Amino acid sequence: MEGVSYARMPRVKIRELKDDYAKFELRDTDASIANALRRVMIAEVPTIAIDLVEIETNSSVLNDEFLAHRLGLIPLTSERAMSMRFSRDCDACDGDGQCEFCSVEFHLRVKCMTDQTLDVTSKDLISSDHTVTPVDFNDSSLIQSSDVNTNRGIIIVKLRRGQELKLRAIARKGIGKDHAKWSPAATVTFMYEPEIHINEDLMESLTLEEKKEWVESSPTHVFDIDVVTQQVTVVDPEAYTYDDEVIKKAEAMGKPGLVEINAKQDSFIFTVESTGAVKASQLVLNAIEILKTKLDAVRLSEDTVEADDQFGELGAHLRGG
């Protein structure tokens, strides 16, 4: 109908939030938006990672290519990644690393001088920008530990007496779609929020042993029996994995319809784990901004010139060009 708006207003409710973990509800939207948000978090939120390695000296047991690959996979703090330029779009340099707008330079110089094996770790990388450094995964509760190795970072290689490693590395902005080393997400998952209804009349027709047998048929702890009333209750609906085991068990007991389980089509529960490059909360916010930019490109698709000027290849792609 003309004049009728079908726009929906999604709502977000935070359940749990840590630096590297977030759990939240996304309501009043559909699976296409939920999955688009998940894919953007994994593949299109930019971070900074080592992309070019110039090795001056390497007498370790690992070859140059192996070391370069390991260096690239070390997560770097990337709070400023959204404001940096992609090296391919930077007009202030030639991509050699001497540019504050698109790259960060690292140096590593280590030599083993004793008979004890020396661990070369991410802590040995010296950054030209104090805001871009290897992610620190140390548990604060272990900092006072007597074990000196608890604060050593990610191991790159081990050296024996006389072995040496000297290199220069350039970190650049990128996205997970180009290479997994730029992905800021360890895992991003979502599930439909389950809606569980127990038929109390049918449940009361079961004996206590049958109730226990039915509850135990669920591979996860979704149901339990109240020790006082001996009634079956739903203790954790989100533990349900849509395996249908309790439904099959009810049918096998001759009680079809004992429980009804439906997935809410407009309600999703997200779990986000960050690599540490950006905080989980910032990862979600950055993904929303990028998704909004993509949707703006769709709105501008009718104006070819404006879309091409603002979004380049993305605008043409969305028009099917």
PDB file of C-alpha atoms in Angstrom:
ATOM      1  CA  MET A   1       0.000   0.000   0.000  1.00  0.00           C
ATOM      2  CA  GLU A   2       1.218   3.474  -0.858  1.00  0.00           C
ATOM      3  CA  GLY A   3       2.501   5.406   2.141  1.00  0.00           C
ATOM      4  CA  VAL A   4       2.899   2.334   4.331  1.00  0.00           C
ATOM      5  CA  SER A   5       6.373   1.819   5.827  1.00  0.00           C
ATOM      6  CA  TYR A   6       7.688  -1.674   6.406  1.00  0.00           C
ATOM      7  CA  ALA A   7      10.753  -0.447   8.294  1.00  0.00           C
ATOM      8  CA  ARG A   8      11.599  -2.337  11.471  1.00  0.00           C
ATOM      9  CA  MET A   9      13.405  -0.955  14.469  1.00  0.00           C
ATOM     10  CA  PRO A  10      15.825  -3.613  15.771  1.00  0.00           C
ATOM     11  CA  ARG A  11      16.603  -3.592  19.487  1.00  0.00           C
ATOM     12  CA  VAL A  12      19.787  -4.767  21.199  1.00  0.00           C
ATOM     13  CA  LYS A  13      20.093  -5.904  24.808  1.00  0.00           C
ATOM     14  CA  ILE A  14      23.532  -6.609  26.256  1.00  0.00           C
ATOM     15  CA  ARG A  15      23.685  -9.718  28.443  1.00  0.00           C
ATOM     16  CA  GLU A  16      27.399 -10.059  29.114  1.00  0.00           C
ATOM     17  CA  LEU A  17      30.323  -7.865  28.161  1.00  0.00           C
ATOM     18  CA  LYS A  18      34.081  -8.304  28.564  1.00  0.00           C
ATOM     19  CA  ASP A  19      37.031  -6.942  26.606  1.00  0.00           C
ATOM     20  CA  ASP A  20      37.205 -10.052  24.429  1.00  0.00           C
ATOM     21  CA  TYR A  21      33.658 -11.427  24.788  1.00  0.00           C
ATOM     22  CA  ALA A  22      30.131 -10.155  24.253  1.00  0.00           C
ATOM     23  CA  LYS A  23      26.729 -11.774  24.444  1.00  0.00           C
ATOM     24  CA  PHE A  24      23.661  -9.837  23.396  1.00  0.00           C
ATOM     25  CA  GLU A  25      20.099 -10.153  22.120  1.00  0.00           C
ATOM     26  CA  LEU A  26      19.050  -8.790  18.735  1.00  0.00           C
ATOM     27  CA  ARG A  27      15.275  -8.444  18.471  1.00  0.00           C
ATOM     28  CA  ASP A  28      12.661  -7.171  16.025  1.00  0.00           C
ATOM     29  CA  THR A  29      14.580  -8.051  12.862  1.00  0.00           C
ATOM     30  CA  ASP A  30      14.990 -11.071  10.617  1.00  0.00           C
ATOM     31  CA  ALA A  31      17.659 -13.656   9.895  1.00  0.00           C
ATOM     32  CA  SER A  32      19.018 -11.796   6.865  1.00  0.00           C
ATOM     33  CA  ILE A  33      20.070  -8.814   8.975  1.00  0.00           C
ATOM     34  CA  ALA A  34      21.403 -11.036  11.774  1.00  0.00           C
ATOM     35  CA  ASN A  35      23.528 -13.034   9.345  1.00  0.00           C
ATOM     36  CA  ALA A  36      24.703  -9.891   7.549  1.00  0.00           C
ATOM     37  CA  LEU A  37      25.901  -8.497  10.883  1.00  0.00           C
ATOM     38  CA  ARG A  38      27.693 -11.771  11.677  1.00  0.00           C
ATOM     39  CA  ARG A  39      29.444 -11.866   8.301  1.00  0.00           C
ATOM     40  CA  VAL A  40      30.532  -8.226   8.537  1.00  0.00           C
ATOM     41  CA  MET A  41      32.038  -8.823  12.001  1.00  0.00           C
ATOM     42  CA  ILE A  42      34.043 -11.772  10.687  1.00  0.00           C
ATOM     43  CA  ALA A  43      35.140 -10.532   7.267  1.00  0.00           C
ATOM     44  CA  GLU A  44      34.756  -6.770   6.871  1.00  0.00           C
ATOM     45  CA  VAL A  45      35.697  -4.988  10.093  1.00  0.00           C
ATOM     46  CA  PRO A  46      39.262  -3.748   9.464  1.00  0.00           C
ATOM     47  CA  THR A  47      42.228  -4.435  11.719  1.00  0.00           C
ATOM     48  CA  ILE A  48      45.993  -4.017  11.467  1.00  0.00           C
ATOM     49  CA  ALA A  49      48.299  -6.969  10.813  1.00  0.00           C
ATOM     50  CA  ILE A  50      51.863  -7.508   9.647  1.00  0.00           C
ATOM     51  CA  ASP A  51      51.822  -7.736   5.856  1.00  0.00           C
ATOM     52  CA  LEU A  52      55.441  -7.241   4.769  1.00  0.00           C
ATOM     53  CA  VAL A  53      58.551  -8.725   6.406  1.00  0.00           C
ATOM     54  CA  GLU A  54      62.142  -7.885   5.454  1.00  0.00           C
ATOM     55  CA  ILE A  55      64.509 -10.331   7.155  1.00  0.00           C
ATOM     56  CA  GLU A  56      68.094  -9.169   7.569  1.00  0.00           C
ATOM     57  CA  THR A  57      69.473 -12.107   9.580  1.00  0.00           C
ATOM     58  CA  ASN A  58      67.873 -15.458  10.337  1.00  0.00           C
ATOM     59  CA  SER A  59      69.967 -18.323  11.673  1.00  0.00           C
ATOM     60  CA  SER A  60      67.045 -20.004  13.489  1.00  0.00           C
ATOM     61  CA  VAL A  61      65.657 -23.432  12.574  1.00  0.00           C
ATOM     62  CA  LEU A  62      62.629 -21.839  10.844  1.00  0.00           C
ATOM     63  CA  ASN A  63      62.903 -20.513   7.295  1.00  0.00           C
ATOM     64  CA  ASP A  64      62.063 -16.930   6.362  1.00  0.00           C
ATOM     65  CA  GLU A  65      58.623 -17.684   4.883  1.00  0.00           C
ATOM     66  CA  PHE A  66      57.568 -19.638   7.970  1.00  0.00           C
ATOM     67  CA  LEU A  67      58.566 -16.764  10.258  1.00  0.00           C
ATOM     68  CA  ALA A  68      56.782 -14.195   8.065  1.00  0.00           C
ATOM     69  CA  HIS A  69      53.598 -16.278   8.231  1.00  0.00           C
ATOM     70  CA  ARG A  70      53.789 -16.543  12.031  1.00  0.00           C
ATOM     71  CA  LEU A  71      54.367 -12.807  12.368  1.00  0.00           C
ATOM     72  CA  GLY A  72      51.333 -12.056  10.216  1.00  0.00           C
ATOM     73  CA  LEU A  73      49.068 -14.074  12.507  1.00  0.00           C
ATOM     74  CA  ILE A  74      50.022 -12.151  15.659  1.00  0.00           C
ATOM     75  CA  PRO A  75      47.005  -9.946  16.537  1.00  0.00           C
ATOM     76  CA  LEU A  76      47.820  -6.260  16.907  1.00  0.00           C
ATOM     77  CA  THR A  77      45.819  -3.654  18.820  1.00  0.00           C
ATOM     78  CA  SER A  78      43.726  -1.987  16.128  1.00  0.00           C
ATOM     79  CA  GLU A  79      41.623   0.729  17.743  1.00  0.00           C
ATOM     80  CA  ARG A  80      42.756   3.214  15.086  1.00  0.00           C
ATOM     81  CA  ALA A  81      42.207   0.873  12.143  1.00  0.00           C
ATOM     82  CA  MET A  82      38.870   2.455  11.162  1.00  0.00           C
ATOM     83  CA  SER A  83      40.562   5.849  10.698  1.00  0.00           C
ATOM     84  CA  MET A  84      43.609   4.505   8.820  1.00  0.00           C
ATOM     85  CA  ARG A  85      43.847   4.294   5.041  1.00  0.00           C
ATOM     86  CA  PHE A  86      44.225   1.104   3.052  1.00  0.00           C
ATOM     87  CA  SER A  87      47.750   1.057   1.626  1.00  0.00           C
ATOM     88  CA  ARG A  88      46.350   0.636  -1.900  1.00  0.00           C
ATOM     89  CA  ASP A  89      44.346   3.868  -1.476  1.00  0.00           C
ATOM     90  CA  CYS A  90      47.035   5.923   0.274  1.00  0.00           C
ATOM     91  CA  ASP A  91      48.343   8.817  -1.802  1.00  0.00           C
ATOM     92  CA  ALA A  92      50.885   9.908   0.819  1.00  0.00           C
ATOM     93  CA  CYS A  93      53.400   7.086   0.316  1.00  0.00           C
ATOM     94  CA  ASP A  94      54.523   4.244  -1.928  1.00  0.00           C
ATOM     95  CA  GLY A  95      53.639   1.505   0.585  1.00  0.00           C
ATOM     96  CA  ASP A  96      57.148   1.072   1.986  1.00  0.00           C
ATOM     97  CA  GLY A  97      56.031   1.583   5.585  1.00  0.00           C
ATOM     98  CA  GLN A  98      57.250   5.147   6.051  1.00  0.00           C
ATOM     99  CA  CYS A  99      53.706   6.494   6.290  1.00  0.00           C
ATOM    100  CA  GLU A 100      51.695   7.331   9.383  1.00  0.00           C
ATOM    101  CA  PHE A 101      48.406   7.182   7.470  1.00  0.00           C
ATOM    102  CA  CYS A 102      48.452   3.581   6.231  1.00  0.00           C
ATOM    103  CA  SER A 103      51.181   1.573   7.976  1.00  0.00           C
ATOM    104  CA  VAL A 104      53.099   0.872  11.176  1.00  0.00           C
ATOM    105  CA  GLU A 105      56.709  -0.289  11.292  1.00  0.00           C
ATOM    106  CA  PHE A 106      58.058  -2.991  13.620  1.00  0.00           C
ATOM    107  CA  HIS A 107      61.622  -4.089  14.363  1.00  0.00           C
ATOM    108  CA  LEU A 108      62.890  -7.255  15.982  1.00  0.00           C
ATOM    109  CA  ARG A 109      66.532  -7.849  16.971  1.00  0.00           C
ATOM    110  CA  VAL A 110      67.291 -10.873  19.142  1.00  0.00           C
ATOM    111  CA  LYS A 111      70.384 -13.048  19.624  1.00  0.00           C
ATOM    112  CA  CYS A 112      70.866 -15.957  22.015  1.00  0.00           C
ATOM    113  CA  MET A 113      74.091 -15.557  24.008  1.00  0.00           C
ATOM    114  CA  THR A 114      73.676 -18.386  26.554  1.00  0.00           C
ATOM    115  CA  ASP A 115      73.269 -22.152  26.587  1.00  0.00           C
ATOM    116  CA  GLN A 116      69.638 -21.773  27.643  1.00  0.00           C
ATOM    117  CA  THR A 117      67.008 -21.814  24.887  1.00  0.00           C
ATOM    118  CA  LEU A 118      65.756 -18.291  24.213  1.00  0.00           C
ATOM    119  CA  ASP A 119      62.063 -17.760  23.387  1.00  0.00           C
ATOM    120  CA  VAL A 120      61.513 -14.994  20.844  1.00  0.00           C
ATOM    121  CA  THR A 121      57.975 -13.707  21.355  1.00  0.00           C
ATOM    122  CA  SER A 122      55.609 -10.932  20.335  1.00  0.00           C
ATOM    123  CA  LYS A 123      56.932  -8.937  23.303  1.00  0.00           C
ATOM    124  CA  ASP A 124      60.220  -8.547  21.406  1.00  0.00           C
ATOM    125  CA  LEU A 125      58.560  -6.663  18.543  1.00  0.00           C
ATOM    126  CA  ILE A 126      59.277  -2.929  18.802  1.00  0.00           C
ATOM    127  CA  SER A 127      56.546  -0.753  17.274  1.00  0.00           C
ATOM    128  CA  SER A 128      56.922   2.722  15.780  1.00  0.00           C
ATOM    129  CA  ASP A 129      53.419   3.544  17.049  1.00  0.00           C
ATOM    130  CA  HIS A 130      52.604   3.005  20.721  1.00  0.00           C
ATOM    131  CA  THR A 131      48.902   2.564  19.883  1.00  0.00           C
ATOM    132  CA  VAL A 132      49.626  -0.446  17.649  1.00  0.00           C
ATOM    133  CA  THR A 133      51.318  -3.235  19.590  1.00  0.00           C
ATOM    134  CA  PRO A 134      50.974  -7.025  19.866  1.00  0.00           C
ATOM    135  CA  VAL A 135      47.922  -8.012  21.890  1.00  0.00           C
ATOM    136  CA  ASP A 136      48.673  -8.918  25.509  1.00  0.00           C
ATOM    137  CA  PHE A 137      46.830 -12.081  26.514  1.00  0.00           C
ATOM    138  CA  ASN A 138      48.163 -12.263  30.062  1.00  0.00           C
ATOM    139  CA  ASP A 139      45.790 -13.041  32.916  1.00  0.00           C
ATOM    140  CA  SER A 140      46.192 -10.242  35.452  1.00  0.00           C
ATOM    141  CA  SER A 141      45.923 -12.808  38.241  1.00  0.00           C
ATOM    142  CA  LEU A 142      49.123 -14.464  36.970  1.00  0.00           C
ATOM    143  CA  ILE A 143      51.267 -11.341  36.715  1.00  0.00           C
ATOM    144  CA  GLN A 144      52.599 -11.830  40.241  1.00  0.00           C
ATOM    145  CA  SER A 145      53.354 -15.483  39.516  1.00  0.00           C
ATOM    146  CA  SER A 146      56.861 -16.760  40.159  1.00  0.00           C
ATOM    147  CA  ASP A 147      56.921 -18.229  36.648  1.00  0.00           C
ATOM    148  CA  VAL A 148      58.767 -15.659  34.534  1.00  0.00           C
ATOM    149  CA  ASN A 149      57.300 -17.122  31.333  1.00  0.00           C
ATOM    150  CA  THR A 150      53.734 -16.049  32.157  1.00  0.00           C
ATOM    151  CA  ASN A 151      54.381 -12.585  30.734  1.00  0.00           C
ATOM    152  CA  ARG A 152      56.299 -13.478  27.595  1.00  0.00           C
ATOM    153  CA  GLY A 153      53.683 -13.090  24.839  1.00  0.00           C
ATOM    154  CA  ILE A 154      53.171 -15.274  21.746  1.00  0.00           C
ATOM    155  CA  ILE A 155      56.173 -17.420  20.828  1.00  0.00           C
ATOM    156  CA  ILE A 156      57.541 -16.722  17.336  1.00  0.00           C
ATOM    157  CA  VAL A 157      60.637 -18.956  17.362  1.00  0.00           C
ATOM    158  CA  LYS A 158      63.172 -20.487  19.780  1.00  0.00           C
ATOM    159  CA  LEU A 159      66.895 -19.756  19.529  1.00  0.00           C
ATOM    160  CA  ARG A 160      69.951 -21.635  20.749  1.00  0.00           C
ATOM    161  CA  ARG A 161      73.396 -20.199  21.487  1.00  0.00           C
ATOM    162  CA  GLY A 162      74.739 -18.149  18.585  1.00  0.00           C
ATOM    163  CA  GLN A 163      71.448 -18.065  16.661  1.00  0.00           C
ATOM    164  CA  GLU A 164      70.139 -14.624  15.708  1.00  0.00           C
ATOM    165  CA  LEU A 165      67.027 -13.021  14.236  1.00  0.00           C
ATOM    166  CA  LYS A 166      66.904  -9.466  12.860  1.00  0.00           C
ATOM    167  CA  LEU A 167      64.002  -8.198  10.799  1.00  0.00           C
ATOM    168  CA  ARG A 168      61.805  -5.261   9.847  1.00  0.00           C
ATOM    169  CA  ALA A 169      58.056  -5.703   9.467  1.00  0.00           C
ATOM    170  CA  ILE A 170      55.331  -3.450   8.057  1.00  0.00           C
ATOM    171  CA  ALA A 171      51.782  -3.720   9.424  1.00  0.00           C
ATOM    172  CA  ARG A 172      48.894  -2.522   7.282  1.00  0.00           C
ATOM    173  CA  LYS A 173      45.150  -2.138   7.472  1.00  0.00           C
ATOM    174  CA  GLY A 174      43.085  -4.951   5.976  1.00  0.00           C
ATOM    175  CA  ILE A 175      39.908  -7.020   6.298  1.00  0.00           C
ATOM    176  CA  GLY A 176      39.262 -10.699   6.903  1.00  0.00           C
ATOM    177  CA  LYS A 177      37.805 -11.084   3.410  1.00  0.00           C
ATOM    178  CA  ASP A 178      41.326 -10.534   2.029  1.00  0.00           C
ATOM    179  CA  HIS A 179      43.150 -12.722   4.591  1.00  0.00           C
ATOM    180  CA  ALA A 180      42.163 -14.368   7.871  1.00  0.00           C
ATOM    181  CA  LYS A 181      44.988 -12.573   9.720  1.00  0.00           C
ATOM    182  CA  TRP A 182      42.937  -9.366   9.481  1.00  0.00           C
ATOM    183  CA  SER A 183      39.788 -10.876  10.965  1.00  0.00           C
ATOM    184  CA  PRO A 184      39.080  -9.341  14.401  1.00  0.00           C
ATOM    185  CA  ALA A 185      36.739 -12.174  15.406  1.00  0.00           C
ATOM    186  CA  ALA A 186      37.711 -15.529  16.848  1.00  0.00           C
ATOM    187  CA  THR A 187      34.083 -16.699  16.656  1.00  0.00           C
ATOM    188  CA  VAL A 188      30.763 -15.005  15.965  1.00  0.00           C
ATOM    189  CA  THR A 189      27.620 -17.106  16.312  1.00  0.00           C
ATOM    190  CA  PHE A 190      23.913 -16.476  16.644  1.00  0.00           C
ATOM    191  CA  MET A 191      20.941 -18.691  17.365  1.00  0.00           C
ATOM    192  CA  TYR A 192      17.204 -18.247  17.231  1.00  0.00           C
ATOM    193  CA  GLU A 193      15.805 -17.675  20.698  1.00  0.00           C
ATOM    194  CA  PRO A 194      13.786 -20.813  21.570  1.00  0.00           C
ATOM    195  CA  GLU A 195      10.225 -20.635  22.913  1.00  0.00           C
ATOM    196  CA  ILE A 196       9.398 -23.742  24.954  1.00  0.00           C
ATOM    197  CA  HIS A 197       5.903 -24.691  26.171  1.00  0.00           C
ATOM    198  CA  ILE A 198       5.231 -27.814  28.233  1.00  0.00           C
ATOM    199  CA  ASN A 199       1.762 -29.394  28.108  1.00  0.00           C
ATOM    200  CA  GLU A 200       1.108 -29.585  31.848  1.00  0.00           C
ATOM    201  CA  ASP A 201      -1.863 -31.942  31.499  1.00  0.00           C
ATOM    202  CA  LEU A 202       0.134 -34.504  29.523  1.00  0.00           C
ATOM    203  CA  MET A 203       3.122 -34.080  31.825  1.00  0.00           C
ATOM    204  CA  GLU A 204       1.000 -34.843  34.899  1.00  0.00           C
ATOM    205  CA  SER A 205      -0.020 -38.146  33.328  1.00  0.00           C
ATOM    206  CA  LEU A 206       3.609 -39.335  33.527  1.00  0.00           C
ATOM    207  CA  THR A 207       5.092 -41.079  36.531  1.00  0.00           C
ATOM    208  CA  LEU A 208       8.126 -39.594  38.300  1.00  0.00           C
ATOM    209  CA  GLU A 209      10.390 -42.159  36.660  1.00  0.00           C
ATOM    210  CA  GLU A 210       9.005 -41.341  33.221  1.00  0.00           C
ATOM    211  CA  LYS A 211       9.547 -37.642  33.876  1.00  0.00           C
ATOM    212  CA  LYS A 212      13.175 -38.286  34.834  1.00  0.00           C
ATOM    213  CA  GLU A 213      13.661 -40.420  31.737  1.00  0.00           C
ATOM    214  CA  TRP A 214      12.186 -37.694  29.540  1.00  0.00           C
ATOM    215  CA  VAL A 215      14.282 -34.924  31.137  1.00  0.00           C
ATOM    216  CA  GLU A 216      17.466 -36.974  30.733  1.00  0.00           C
ATOM    217  CA  SER A 217      16.757 -37.546  27.037  1.00  0.00           C
ATOM    218  CA  SER A 218      17.850 -33.968  26.359  1.00  0.00           C
ATOM    219  CA  PRO A 219      21.599 -33.851  25.614  1.00  0.00           C
ATOM    220  CA  THR A 220      21.798 -30.427  27.273  1.00  0.00           C
ATOM    221  CA  HIS A 221      20.433 -29.259  30.611  1.00  0.00           C
ATOM    222  CA  VAL A 222      17.252 -27.566  29.422  1.00  0.00           C
ATOM    223  CA  PHE A 223      14.731 -29.159  31.801  1.00  0.00           C
ATOM    224  CA  ASP A 224      14.760 -30.183  35.441  1.00  0.00           C
ATOM    225  CA  ILE A 225      12.366 -31.627  38.018  1.00  0.00           C
ATOM    226  CA  ASP A 226      11.347 -29.555  41.031  1.00  0.00           C
ATOM    227  CA  VAL A 227      12.215 -31.614  44.113  1.00  0.00           C
ATOM    228  CA  VAL A 228       9.233 -30.232  46.010  1.00  0.00           C
ATOM    229  CA  THR A 229       6.403 -30.220  43.464  1.00  0.00           C
ATOM    230  CA  GLN A 230       7.909 -32.917  41.208  1.00  0.00           C
ATOM    231  CA  GLN A 231       6.930 -30.826  38.212  1.00  0.00           C
ATOM    232  CA  VAL A 232       9.108 -30.516  35.110  1.00  0.00           C
ATOM    233  CA  THR A 233      10.353 -26.976  34.599  1.00  0.00           C
ATOM    234  CA  VAL A 234      12.378 -25.182  31.930  1.00  0.00           C
ATOM    235  CA  VAL A 235      15.621 -24.089  33.607  1.00  0.00           C
ATOM    236  CA  ASP A 236      17.700 -22.951  30.624  1.00  0.00           C
ATOM    237  CA  PRO A 237      15.840 -22.588  27.311  1.00  0.00           C
ATOM    238  CA  GLU A 238      18.950 -21.244  25.548  1.00  0.00           C
ATOM    239  CA  ALA A 239      20.765 -24.517  26.187  1.00  0.00           C
ATOM    240  CA  TYR A 240      18.403 -26.148  23.694  1.00  0.00           C
ATOM    241  CA  THR A 241      20.235 -27.008  20.477  1.00  0.00           C
ATOM    242  CA  TYR A 242      17.225 -27.767  18.255  1.00  0.00           C
ATOM    243  CA  ASP A 243      18.091 -31.467  18.292  1.00  0.00           C
ATOM    244  CA  ASP A 244      14.428 -32.600  18.744  1.00  0.00           C
ATOM    245  CA  GLU A 245      15.504 -35.368  21.138  1.00  0.00           C
ATOM    246  CA  VAL A 246      12.850 -34.511  23.763  1.00  0.00           C
ATOM    247  CA  ILE A 247      10.164 -34.393  21.057  1.00  0.00           C
ATOM    248  CA  LYS A 248      11.208 -37.816  19.747  1.00  0.00           C
ATOM    249  CA  LYS A 249      11.276 -39.182  23.295  1.00  0.00           C
ATOM    250  CA  ALA A 250       7.750 -37.894  23.975  1.00  0.00           C
ATOM    251  CA  GLU A 251       6.494 -39.560  20.809  1.00  0.00           C
ATOM    252  CA  ALA A 252       8.232 -42.821  21.777  1.00  0.00           C
ATOM    253  CA  MET A 253       6.454 -42.661  25.160  1.00  0.00           C
ATOM    254  CA  GLY A 254       3.119 -42.257  23.403  1.00  0.00           C
ATOM    255  CA  LYS A 255       2.775 -38.601  24.435  1.00  0.00           C
ATOM    256  CA  PRO A 256       3.011 -36.532  21.238  1.00  0.00           C
ATOM    257  CA  GLY A 257       2.532 -32.854  21.972  1.00  0.00           C
ATOM    258  CA  LEU A 258       4.118 -33.152  25.426  1.00  0.00           C
ATOM    259  CA  VAL A 259       6.342 -30.216  24.606  1.00  0.00           C
ATOM    260  CA  GLU A 260       6.200 -27.563  21.897  1.00  0.00           C
ATOM    261  CA  ILE A 261       9.414 -25.837  20.887  1.00  0.00           C
ATOM    262  CA  ASN A 262       9.456 -22.973  18.404  1.00  0.00           C
ATOM    263  CA  ALA A 263      12.226 -20.668  17.230  1.00  0.00           C
ATOM    264  CA  LYS A 264      11.353 -16.977  17.456  1.00  0.00           C
ATOM    265  CA  GLN A 265      11.894 -15.761  13.923  1.00  0.00           C
ATOM    266  CA  ASP A 266      12.679 -12.186  14.976  1.00  0.00           C
ATOM    267  CA  SER A 267      14.832 -12.763  18.047  1.00  0.00           C
ATOM    268  CA  PHE A 268      18.486 -13.844  18.045  1.00  0.00           C
ATOM    269  CA  ILE A 269      21.152 -14.440  20.660  1.00  0.00           C
ATOM    270  CA  PHE A 270      24.661 -13.449  19.544  1.00  0.00           C
ATOM    271  CA  THR A 271      27.960 -14.623  20.999  1.00  0.00           C
ATOM    272  CA  VAL A 272      31.053 -12.673  19.931  1.00  0.00           C
ATOM    273  CA  GLU A 273      34.648 -13.546  20.797  1.00  0.00           C
ATOM    274  CA  SER A 274      37.377 -11.124  19.734  1.00  0.00           C
ATOM    275  CA  THR A 275      40.990 -11.966  18.902  1.00  0.00           C
ATOM    276  CA  GLY A 276      41.951  -8.982  21.050  1.00  0.00           C
ATOM    277  CA  ALA A 277      42.711  -6.696  18.104  1.00  0.00           C
ATOM    278  CA  VAL A 278      39.640  -4.661  19.050  1.00  0.00           C
ATOM    279  CA  LYS A 279      37.350  -4.984  22.044  1.00  0.00           C
ATOM    280  CA  ALA A 280      34.252  -7.099  21.503  1.00  0.00           C
ATOM    281  CA  SER A 281      31.978  -4.097  22.077  1.00  0.00           C
ATOM    282  CA  GLN A 282      33.875  -2.006  19.518  1.00  0.00           C
ATOM    283  CA  LEU A 283      33.808  -4.913  17.073  1.00  0.00           C
ATOM    284  CA  VAL A 284      30.001  -4.920  17.163  1.00  0.00           C
ATOM    285  CA  LEU A 285      29.771  -1.128  16.809  1.00  0.00           C
ATOM    286  CA  ASN A 286      32.228  -1.068  13.891  1.00  0.00           C
ATOM    287  CA  ALA A 287      30.273  -3.841  12.153  1.00  0.00           C
ATOM    288  CA  ILE A 288      27.037  -1.867  12.497  1.00  0.00           C
ATOM    289  CA  GLU A 289      28.671   1.225  10.987  1.00  0.00           C
ATOM    290  CA  ILE A 290      30.000  -0.784   8.036  1.00  0.00           C
ATOM    291  CA  LEU A 291      26.618  -2.449   7.501  1.00  0.00           C
ATOM    292  CA  LYS A 292      24.952   0.975   7.516  1.00  0.00           C
ATOM    293  CA  THR A 293      27.423   2.155   4.870  1.00  0.00           C
ATOM    294  CA  LYS A 294      26.499  -0.789   2.667  1.00  0.00           C
ATOM    295  CA  LEU A 295      22.802  -0.055   3.056  1.00  0.00           C
ATOM    296  CA  ASP A 296      23.423   3.600   2.171  1.00  0.00           C
ATOM    297  CA  ALA A 297      25.059   2.364  -1.037  1.00  0.00           C
ATOM    298  CA  VAL A 298      21.844   0.539  -1.911  1.00  0.00           C
ATOM    299  CA  ARG A 299      19.807   3.708  -1.349  1.00  0.00           C
ATOM    300  CA  LEU A 300      22.135   5.670  -3.610  1.00  0.00           C
ATOM    301  CA  SER A 301      22.170   3.021  -6.337  1.00  0.00           C
ATOM    302  CA  GLU A 302      19.627   4.921  -8.441  1.00  0.00           C
ATOM    303  CA  ASP A 303      21.962   7.887  -8.642  1.00  0.00           C
ATOM    304  CA  THR A 304      24.788   6.248 -10.579  1.00  0.00           C
ATOM    305  CA  VAL A 305      27.224   9.139 -10.454  1.00  0.00           C
ATOM    306  CA  GLU A 306      26.803   9.801  -6.752  1.00  0.00           C
ATOM    307  CA  ALA A 307      26.999   6.103  -5.884  1.00  0.00           C
ATOM    308  CA  ASP A 308      30.181   5.625  -7.925  1.00  0.00           C
ATOM    309  CA  ASP A 309      31.798   8.705  -6.429  1.00  0.00           C
ATOM    310  CA  GLN A 310      31.076   7.631  -2.856  1.00  0.00           C
ATOM    311  CA  PHE A 311      31.287   3.852  -3.006  1.00  0.00           C
ATOM    312  CA  GLY A 312      33.223   3.024  -6.168  1.00  0.00           C
ATOM    313  CA  GLU A 313      33.100  -0.665  -7.070  1.00  0.00           C
ATOM    314  CA  LEU A 314      30.638  -1.433  -4.256  1.00  0.00           C
ATOM    315  CA  GLY A 315      27.986   0.826  -5.806  1.00  0.00           C
ATOM    316  CA  ALA A 316      28.432  -0.758  -9.239  1.00  0.00           C
ATOM    317  CA  HIS A 317      28.316  -4.246  -7.739  1.00  0.00           C
ATOM    318  CA  LEU A 318      25.053  -3.558  -5.928  1.00  0.00           C
ATOM    319  CA  ARG A 319      23.507  -2.394  -9.204  1.00  0.00           C
ATOM    320  CA  GLY A 320      24.661  -5.594 -10.846  1.00  0.00           C
ATOM    321  CA  GLY A 321      27.340  -3.852 -12.912  1.00  0.00           C
TER     322      GLY A 321
END
